[in-house]
mmCIF file of C-alpha atoms in Angstrom:
data_model
loop_
_atom_site.group_PDB
_atom_site.id
_atom_site.type_symbol
_atom_site.label_atom_id
_atom_site.label_comp_id
_atom_site.label_asym_id
_atom_site.label_seq_id
_atom_site.Cartn_x
_atom_site.Cartn_y
_atom_site.Cartn_z
ATOM 1 C CA MET B 1 126.144 13.352 123.096
ATOM 2 C CA ALA B 2 123.948 11.428 120.707
ATOM 3 C CA SER B 3 125.732 8.959 118.457
ATOM 4 C CA ASN B 4 124.599 10.792 115.290
ATOM 5 C CA GLU B 5 126.135 14.123 116.367
ATOM 6 C CA PHE B 6 129.695 15.505 115.682
ATOM 7 C CA ARG B 7 130.920 18.222 117.959
ATOM 8 C CA VAL B 8 132.919 21.068 116.372
ATOM 9 C CA THR B 9 134.464 23.741 118.527
ATOM 10 C CA LYS B 10 133.420 27.168 117.269
ATOM 11 C CA THR B 11 135.795 29.046 115.006
ATOM 12 C CA PHE B 12 135.030 32.352 113.240
ATOM 13 C CA ARG B 13 134.729 30.739 109.847
ATOM 14 C CA PHE B 14 131.951 28.420 111.081
ATOM 15 C CA ARG B 15 129.965 31.301 112.407
ATOM 16 C CA GLN B 16 129.057 32.560 108.882
ATOM 17 C CA VAL B 17 127.946 29.077 107.773
ATOM 18 C CA VAL B 18 125.683 28.768 110.873
ATOM 19 C CA PHE B 19 124.025 32.143 110.226
ATOM 20 C CA ASP B 20 123.618 31.312 106.520
ATOM 21 C CA PHE B 21 121.544 28.275 107.417
ATOM 22 C CA ARG B 22 120.014 29.372 110.717
ATOM 23 C CA ASN B 23 116.551 30.282 109.279
ATOM 24 C CA SER B 24 116.143 27.063 107.347
ATOM 25 C CA LEU B 25 117.263 24.998 110.299
ATOM 26 C CA LEU B 26 114.725 26.514 112.535
ATOM 27 C CA ALA B 27 112.089 25.143 110.229
ATOM 28 C CA THR B 28 113.617 21.751 109.555
ATOM 29 C CA ARG B 29 115.413 20.877 112.812
ATOM 30 C CA PRO B 30 112.485 19.357 114.693
ATOM 31 C CA CYS B 31 111.692 16.663 112.137
ATOM 32 C CA LEU B 32 115.422 16.130 111.357
ATOM 33 C CA ARG B 33 116.136 15.538 115.051
ATOM 34 C CA GLY B 34 113.585 12.772 114.935
ATOM 35 C CA ALA B 35 115.445 10.906 112.168
ATOM 36 C CA ALA B 36 117.876 8.491 113.835
ATOM 37 C CA ASN B 37 120.364 8.143 110.945
ATOM 38 C CA ILE B 38 120.945 11.851 110.015
ATOM 39 C CA PRO B 39 124.235 13.031 111.392
ATOM 40 C CA PHE B 40 124.527 16.473 112.980
ATOM 41 C CA VAL B 41 127.380 18.891 113.537
ATOM 42 C CA THR B 42 126.916 20.809 116.841
ATOM 43 C CA VAL B 43 128.667 24.200 116.628
ATOM 44 C CA ASP B 44 129.408 26.133 119.822
ATOM 45 C CA LEU B 45 128.773 29.852 119.422
ATOM 46 C CA ALA B 46 129.168 32.767 121.800
ATOM 47 C CA ASP B 47 125.461 33.047 122.055
ATOM 48 C CA GLY B 48 124.671 29.354 122.453
ATOM 49 C CA LYS B 49 124.836 26.147 120.382
ATOM 50 C CA VAL B 50 123.216 25.080 117.237
ATOM 51 C CA GLY B 51 122.922 21.762 115.546
ATOM 52 C CA ILE B 52 123.414 21.625 111.757
ATOM 53 C CA PRO B 53 122.693 18.552 109.718
ATOM 54 C CA LEU B 54 126.072 17.417 108.368
ATOM 55 C CA ALA B 55 124.853 17.480 104.827
ATOM 56 C CA LEU B 56 123.887 21.154 105.122
ATOM 57 C CA PHE B 57 127.099 21.914 106.905
ATOM 58 C CA LEU B 58 129.171 20.340 104.048
ATOM 59 C CA ILE B 59 127.060 22.161 101.464
ATOM 60 C CA GLY B 60 127.862 25.411 103.205
ATOM 61 C CA GLU B 61 131.546 24.646 103.217
ATOM 62 C CA LEU B 62 131.447 23.857 99.488
ATOM 63 C CA LYS B 63 129.617 27.039 98.813
ATOM 64 C CA LYS B 64 132.236 29.015 100.696
ATOM 65 C CA ARG B 65 134.960 27.317 98.707
ATOM 66 C CA ASP B 66 133.155 28.192 95.452
ATOM 67 C CA ARG B 67 132.806 31.817 96.471
ATOM 68 C CA MET B 68 136.549 31.990 97.221
ATOM 69 C CA SER B 69 137.353 30.414 93.880
ATOM 70 C CA GLU B 70 135.155 32.946 92.100
ATOM 71 C CA GLY B 71 136.993 35.645 93.822
ATOM 72 C CA CYS B 72 140.305 34.264 92.694
ATOM 73 C CA ASN B 73 139.017 33.993 89.134
ATOM 74 C CA VAL B 74 137.880 37.601 89.220
ATOM 75 C CA MET B 75 141.399 38.644 90.156
ATOM 76 C CA ASN B 76 143.127 36.353 87.743
ATOM 77 C CA ASN B 77 140.834 37.429 84.979
ATOM 78 C CA SER B 78 140.693 41.046 85.968
ATOM 79 C CA LYS B 79 140.850 43.681 83.238
ATOM 80 C CA PRO B 80 144.335 45.028 82.623
ATOM 81 C CA ILE B 81 145.566 48.634 82.712
ATOM 82 C CA ALA B 82 146.749 49.414 79.185
ATOM 83 C CA ILE B 83 150.014 51.297 79.016
ATOM 84 C CA ILE B 84 149.908 52.934 75.593
ATOM 85 C CA LYS B 85 153.585 53.172 74.667
ATOM 86 C CA THR B 86 154.385 56.074 72.294
ATOM 87 C CA GLY B 87 158.128 55.988 72.314
ATOM 88 C CA SER B 88 161.171 55.040 74.346
ATOM 89 C CA THR B 89 163.757 56.869 76.444
ATOM 90 C CA TYR B 90 167.348 57.160 75.336
ATOM 91 C CA PRO B 91 169.065 53.664 74.989
ATOM 92 C CA HIS B 92 171.708 54.455 77.610
ATOM 93 C CA ILE B 93 169.053 55.415 80.091
ATOM 94 C CA SER B 94 166.828 52.369 79.380
ATOM 95 C CA ASN B 95 169.893 50.122 79.730
ATOM 96 C CA HIS B 96 170.433 51.410 83.218
ATOM 97 C CA TYR B 97 167.006 52.372 84.559
ATOM 98 C CA GLY B 98 164.451 50.745 82.282
ATOM 99 C CA ASP B 99 161.939 52.403 79.944
ATOM 100 C CA PHE B 100 158.653 54.443 80.265
ATOM 101 C CA GLU B 101 156.424 51.373 80.649
ATOM 102 C CA GLN B 102 158.523 49.911 83.558
ATOM 103 C CA TRP B 103 158.546 53.246 85.395
ATOM 104 C CA ILE B 104 154.829 53.667 84.949
ATOM 105 C CA SER B 105 154.022 50.066 86.010
ATOM 106 C CA HIS B 106 156.154 50.538 89.149
ATOM 107 C CA GLY B 107 154.367 53.794 89.897
ATOM 108 C CA LEU B 108 150.938 52.271 89.581
ATOM 109 C CA GLY B 109 151.880 49.820 92.225
ATOM 110 C CA THR B 110 148.917 47.497 91.642
ATOM 111 C CA ALA B 111 148.672 43.758 91.253
ATOM 112 C CA ALA B 112 146.307 44.161 88.328
ATOM 113 C CA PRO B 113 147.840 43.002 85.006
ATOM 114 C CA VAL B 114 149.370 45.596 82.716
ATOM 115 C CA TRP B 115 149.042 45.389 78.955
ATOM 116 C CA VAL B 116 151.683 47.310 77.070
ATOM 117 C CA VAL B 117 150.588 48.465 73.646
ATOM 118 C CA ASP B 118 153.470 49.745 71.483
ATOM 119 C CA VAL B 119 151.698 51.976 68.945
ATOM 120 C CA PRO B 120 154.650 53.186 66.863
ATOM 121 C CA GLU B 121 155.717 49.498 66.443
ATOM 122 C CA GLY B 122 152.305 48.640 64.987
ATOM 123 C CA ASP B 123 150.616 46.906 67.941
ATOM 124 C CA ALA B 124 146.827 46.746 67.462
ATOM 125 C CA MET B 125 144.750 49.065 69.668
ATOM 126 C CA PRO B 126 142.766 47.158 72.339
ATOM 127 C CA ASP B 127 139.058 47.033 72.792
ATOM 128 C CA PRO B 128 138.362 49.708 75.466
ATOM 129 C CA SER B 129 135.748 47.444 77.034
ATOM 130 C CA ASP B 130 138.505 44.946 77.841
ATOM 131 C CA LEU B 131 140.424 47.540 79.942
ATOM 132 C CA ALA B 132 140.282 48.759 83.472
ATOM 133 C CA GLY B 133 142.168 51.923 82.698
ATOM 134 C CA VAL B 134 144.657 53.588 80.250
ATOM 135 C CA VAL B 135 147.939 55.394 80.702
ATOM 136 C CA ILE B 136 149.498 57.026 77.687
ATOM 137 C CA THR B 137 153.285 57.467 77.978
ATOM 138 C CA GLY B 138 155.613 60.267 77.042
ATOM 139 C CA SER B 139 157.604 60.260 73.818
ATOM 140 C CA HIS B 140 160.490 62.009 72.101
ATOM 141 C CA ALA B 141 158.104 62.506 69.099
ATOM 142 C CA MET B 142 156.057 65.693 68.752
ATOM 143 C CA VAL B 143 152.311 65.729 68.398
ATOM 144 C CA THR B 144 152.740 68.150 65.491
ATOM 145 C CA ASP B 145 154.652 65.490 63.559
ATOM 146 C CA GLN B 146 151.279 63.930 62.746
ATOM 147 C CA ALA B 147 152.810 60.506 62.046
ATOM 148 C CA ASP B 148 150.446 57.768 60.847
ATOM 149 C CA TRP B 149 150.468 55.959 64.196
ATOM 150 C CA MET B 150 149.511 59.222 65.902
ATOM 151 C CA HIS B 151 146.468 59.515 63.747
ATOM 152 C CA THR B 152 145.488 55.932 64.719
ATOM 153 C CA LEU B 153 145.925 56.703 68.401
ATOM 154 C CA ILE B 154 144.106 60.002 68.257
ATOM 155 C CA ARG B 155 141.069 58.391 66.649
ATOM 156 C CA TRP B 156 141.178 55.606 69.255
ATOM 157 C CA CYS B 157 141.434 58.131 72.109
ATOM 158 C CA TYR B 158 138.542 60.167 70.831
ATOM 159 C CA ARG B 159 136.223 57.136 70.401
ATOM 160 C CA THR B 160 137.330 55.607 73.736
ATOM 161 C CA ILE B 161 136.709 58.785 75.709
ATOM 162 C CA HIS B 162 133.257 59.425 74.245
ATOM 163 C CA GLN B 163 131.931 55.818 73.974
ATOM 164 C CA HIS B 164 133.436 54.729 77.287
ATOM 165 C CA PRO B 165 133.138 57.840 79.505
ATOM 166 C CA SER B 166 133.680 55.881 82.725
ATOM 167 C CA LEU B 167 137.042 54.411 81.641
ATOM 168 C CA PRO B 168 139.889 56.267 83.487
ATOM 169 C CA VAL B 169 142.543 57.636 81.112
ATOM 170 C CA LEU B 170 145.740 59.426 82.082
ATOM 171 C CA GLY B 171 148.131 61.040 79.639
ATOM 172 C CA LEU B 172 151.760 61.902 80.566
ATOM 173 C CA CYS B 173 153.755 64.610 78.755
ATOM 174 C CA PHE B 174 153.302 63.592 75.095
ATOM 175 C CA GLY B 175 150.219 61.645 76.231
ATOM 176 C CA HIS B 176 148.864 64.759 77.836
ATOM 177 C CA GLN B 177 149.333 66.704 74.602
ATOM 178 C CA LEU B 178 147.910 64.035 72.434
ATOM 179 C CA LEU B 179 144.785 63.825 74.554
ATOM 180 C CA ALA B 180 144.360 67.587 74.370
ATOM 181 C CA HIS B 181 144.694 67.484 70.596
ATOM 182 C CA ALA B 182 142.258 64.597 70.213
ATOM 183 C CA LEU B 183 139.711 66.521 72.363
ATOM 184 C CA GLY B 184 139.970 69.799 70.418
ATOM 185 C CA GLY B 185 142.844 71.638 72.224
ATOM 186 C CA GLU B 186 145.822 73.292 70.636
ATOM 187 C CA VAL B 187 149.326 71.835 70.855
ATOM 188 C CA ALA B 188 152.426 73.604 69.457
ATOM 189 C CA ASP B 189 155.920 74.697 70.334
ATOM 190 C CA ASN B 190 156.014 76.600 73.552
ATOM 191 C CA PRO B 191 157.113 80.184 72.853
ATOM 192 C CA MET B 192 159.358 80.093 75.991
ATOM 193 C CA GLY B 193 161.231 77.086 74.629
ATOM 194 C CA ILE B 194 162.268 73.955 76.497
ATOM 195 C CA GLU B 195 161.196 73.289 80.080
ATOM 196 C CA VAL B 196 163.283 70.812 81.880
ATOM 197 C CA GLY B 197 164.212 69.696 85.380
ATOM 198 C CA THR B 198 162.407 69.815 88.665
ATOM 199 C CA VAL B 199 159.985 72.680 88.527
ATOM 200 C CA PRO B 200 157.296 74.257 90.845
ATOM 201 C CA LEU B 201 153.654 74.176 89.800
ATOM 202 C CA ARG B 202 150.570 76.063 90.962
ATOM 203 C CA LEU B 203 147.374 74.192 91.483
ATOM 204 C CA THR B 204 144.190 75.914 90.443
ATOM 205 C CA GLN B 205 141.091 75.720 92.607
ATOM 206 C CA ALA B 206 139.891 72.794 90.535
ATOM 207 C CA GLY B 207 143.324 71.160 91.107
ATOM 208 C CA HIS B 208 143.060 71.469 94.871
ATOM 209 C CA GLN B 209 139.740 69.551 94.681
ATOM 210 C CA ASP B 210 140.829 67.010 92.086
ATOM 211 C CA ALA B 211 141.046 63.317 92.992
ATOM 212 C CA LEU B 212 144.496 63.102 91.540
ATOM 213 C CA LEU B 213 146.214 66.457 91.597
ATOM 214 C CA SER B 214 145.114 67.405 95.193
ATOM 215 C CA ALA B 215 147.840 65.006 96.444
ATOM 216 C CA MET B 216 150.377 67.577 95.282
ATOM 217 C CA GLU B 217 149.007 70.637 97.103
ATOM 218 C CA ASN B 218 151.580 70.616 99.878
ATOM 219 C CA HIS B 219 154.562 69.943 97.582
ATOM 220 C CA PRO B 220 153.753 70.995 94.100
ATOM 221 C CA TRP B 221 157.027 70.078 92.399
ATOM 222 C CA ALA B 222 157.384 67.754 89.318
ATOM 223 C CA GLN B 223 159.855 66.534 86.745
ATOM 224 C CA VAL B 224 159.466 67.924 83.290
ATOM 225 C CA VAL B 225 161.124 67.755 79.854
ATOM 226 C CA HIS B 226 159.275 69.165 76.909
ATOM 227 C CA THR B 227 159.427 71.738 74.135
ATOM 228 C CA GLN B 228 155.766 71.551 73.081
ATOM 229 C CA SER B 229 152.801 72.404 75.346
ATOM 230 C CA VAL B 230 149.009 72.497 75.392
ATOM 231 C CA LEU B 231 148.557 76.141 74.442
ATOM 232 C CA THR B 232 144.784 75.928 74.529
ATOM 233 C CA PRO B 233 143.096 73.256 76.596
ATOM 234 C CA PRO B 234 140.235 71.217 75.138
ATOM 235 C CA PRO B 235 136.756 72.924 75.274
ATOM 236 C CA GLY B 236 135.146 72.094 78.587
ATOM 237 C CA ALA B 237 138.335 70.878 80.217
ATOM 238 C CA ALA B 238 139.241 72.048 83.725
ATOM 239 C CA VAL B 239 142.828 73.299 84.047
ATOM 240 C CA LEU B 240 144.255 71.792 87.235
ATOM 241 C CA ALA B 241 147.837 73.221 87.325
ATOM 242 C CA SER B 242 150.088 75.816 85.702
ATOM 243 C CA ASN B 243 153.333 77.667 86.195
ATOM 244 C CA VAL B 244 155.204 80.568 84.660
ATOM 245 C CA HIS B 245 156.238 78.469 81.666
ATOM 246 C CA ASP B 246 153.028 76.625 80.918
ATOM 247 C CA ALA B 247 149.400 77.728 81.455
ATOM 248 C CA CYS B 248 148.153 74.205 81.239
ATOM 249 C CA GLN B 249 150.407 71.857 83.149
ATOM 250 C CA ALA B 250 147.481 69.554 83.874
ATOM 251 C CA PHE B 251 143.821 69.246 82.911
ATOM 252 C CA ARG B 252 140.805 67.048 83.468
ATOM 253 C CA TYR B 253 138.209 66.286 80.861
ATOM 254 C CA GLY B 254 134.884 65.066 82.265
ATOM 255 C CA ASP B 255 135.216 62.894 85.306
ATOM 256 C CA CYS B 256 137.756 60.266 84.204
ATOM 257 C CA VAL B 257 140.303 61.785 81.772
ATOM 258 C CA TRP B 258 143.496 63.491 82.876
ATOM 259 C CA GLY B 259 146.464 64.949 81.168
ATOM 260 C CA VAL B 260 149.614 66.066 83.029
ATOM 261 C CA GLN B 261 152.552 67.758 81.236
ATOM 262 C CA PHE B 262 155.017 66.477 83.841
ATOM 263 C CA HIS B 263 156.439 63.065 84.394
ATOM 264 C CA PRO B 264 155.149 61.430 87.626
ATOM 265 C CA GLU B 265 157.080 58.258 86.604
ATOM 266 C CA PHE B 266 160.490 60.010 86.648
ATOM 267 C CA SER B 267 162.750 59.510 89.660
ATOM 268 C CA ALA B 268 165.306 62.161 90.503
ATOM 269 C CA ASP B 269 168.015 59.905 88.998
ATOM 270 C CA VAL B 270 166.101 59.569 85.682
ATOM 271 C CA MET B 271 165.652 63.353 85.663
ATOM 272 C CA ARG B 272 169.430 63.833 86.144
ATOM 273 C CA ALA B 273 170.113 61.267 83.402
ATOM 274 C CA TYR B 274 167.875 63.251 81.017
ATOM 275 C CA LEU B 275 169.606 66.522 81.803
ATOM 276 C CA GLN B 276 173.028 64.986 81.019
ATOM 277 C CA ALA B 277 171.596 63.448 77.838
ATOM 278 C CA LEU B 278 170.478 66.908 76.653
ATOM 279 C CA SER B 279 173.866 68.510 77.242
ATOM 280 C CA GLY B 280 175.195 69.803 73.920
ATOM 281 C CA GLU B 281 171.846 69.019 72.253
ATOM 282 C CA SER B 282 169.188 71.243 73.705
ATOM 283 C CA LEU B 283 171.094 72.604 76.677
ATOM 284 C CA THR B 284 174.571 73.950 77.325
ATOM 285 C CA GLN B 285 176.605 72.230 80.043
ATOM 286 C CA GLN B 286 176.300 75.334 82.154
ATOM 287 C CA GLN B 287 172.455 75.092 81.924
ATOM 288 C CA VAL B 288 172.677 71.402 82.813
ATOM 289 C CA ASP B 289 174.785 72.167 85.894
ATOM 290 C CA THR B 290 172.283 74.778 86.967
ATOM 291 C CA TYR B 291 169.256 72.513 86.504
ATOM 292 C CA LEU B 292 170.939 69.590 88.232
ATOM 293 C CA GLN B 293 171.199 71.689 91.440
ATOM 294 C CA GLU B 294 167.348 71.882 91.552
ATOM 295 C CA VAL B 295 166.605 68.220 90.942
ATOM 296 C CA ARG B 296 164.847 66.502 93.784
ATOM 297 C CA GLU B 297 162.548 63.558 94.348
ATOM 298 C CA CYS B 298 158.913 64.612 93.764
ATOM 299 C CA GLU B 299 157.020 62.051 95.804
ATOM 300 C CA ASP B 300 153.719 63.886 95.797
ATOM 301 C CA ALA B 301 153.755 64.176 91.981
ATOM 302 C CA SER B 302 154.821 60.549 91.724
ATOM 303 C CA SER B 303 151.833 59.547 93.888
ATOM 304 C CA ILE B 304 149.491 60.499 91.009
ATOM 305 C CA LEU B 305 150.156 57.097 89.429
ATOM 306 C CA SER B 306 149.231 55.139 92.579
ATOM 307 C CA SER B 307 146.200 57.413 93.109
ATOM 308 C CA PHE B 308 145.135 56.692 89.554
ATOM 309 C CA ALA B 309 145.480 52.964 90.203
ATOM 310 C CA ARG B 310 143.390 53.204 93.412
ATOM 311 C CA LEU B 311 140.614 54.988 91.434
ATOM 312 C CA ILE B 312 140.294 51.944 89.228
ATOM 313 C CA LEU B 313 140.794 49.222 91.791
ATOM 314 C CA PRO B 314 137.055 48.517 92.057
ATOM 315 C CA GLN B 315 137.206 47.635 88.319
ATOM 316 C CA VAL B 316 140.399 45.513 88.516
ATOM 317 C CA ALA B 317 139.330 43.714 91.652
#
């Protein structure tokens, strides 16, 4: 081996460096080989050997390190998923199980940062261009209350959806109703009263083909608790699911906006806790006991949150 060469046994990570510089080396190698004081790295490859001037080899290693750093910066500086918090669960439930935003964040199951925006508490609405996606939580409030903070959120939703049509948005229960209202649908008390517990749904043809709702087609059960409903979906929206109680259990508006009347973030334990909390308020104990018998985990419905996260992973990565 010449005194100006260093031998490096082939590893996979060197292979990419060699191929990066192969074309330029073919042109420069003859004259460089003639220079006595230019050190070389000889890399053994499966298809032969190639000599790389040490300076070029080190440059390649530095470029690889820079590319890896850039990738880390992209992840560290990735856009967050905004969880628009529109209310809280009952205190005794949150003390034991957490609150809406924790359940949603767990369901998303993504390493992307989450930005919780508590609208009723006066948090400023984010710039949509700074977000990778939006999830609007449920609430014990009613869309028909028309509170000031609701007007703020409705205006923000309308502008966001029309000015940023590629931004994925998902509304849950109250969030579903608020999106429908913002987009021109009708929200009011359901004539059939409260719907609560674990209930069956029917997917429409559009629902069977939908990127989110199709995950439920084999086990279309979900957790619900609501007295108001989307009585008329927004103009142009595709209804994705319904049942005997609610003709619009889910809709999609355009390509990236979804509303679901049910709670994919609810576990069976949370659903049971809600039923017990409603005893003597909206339900009799006998009704509670009946509904409790039907409660089950709804894994396919819960998977909507992780499916939503996967849709936006190219943006958060």
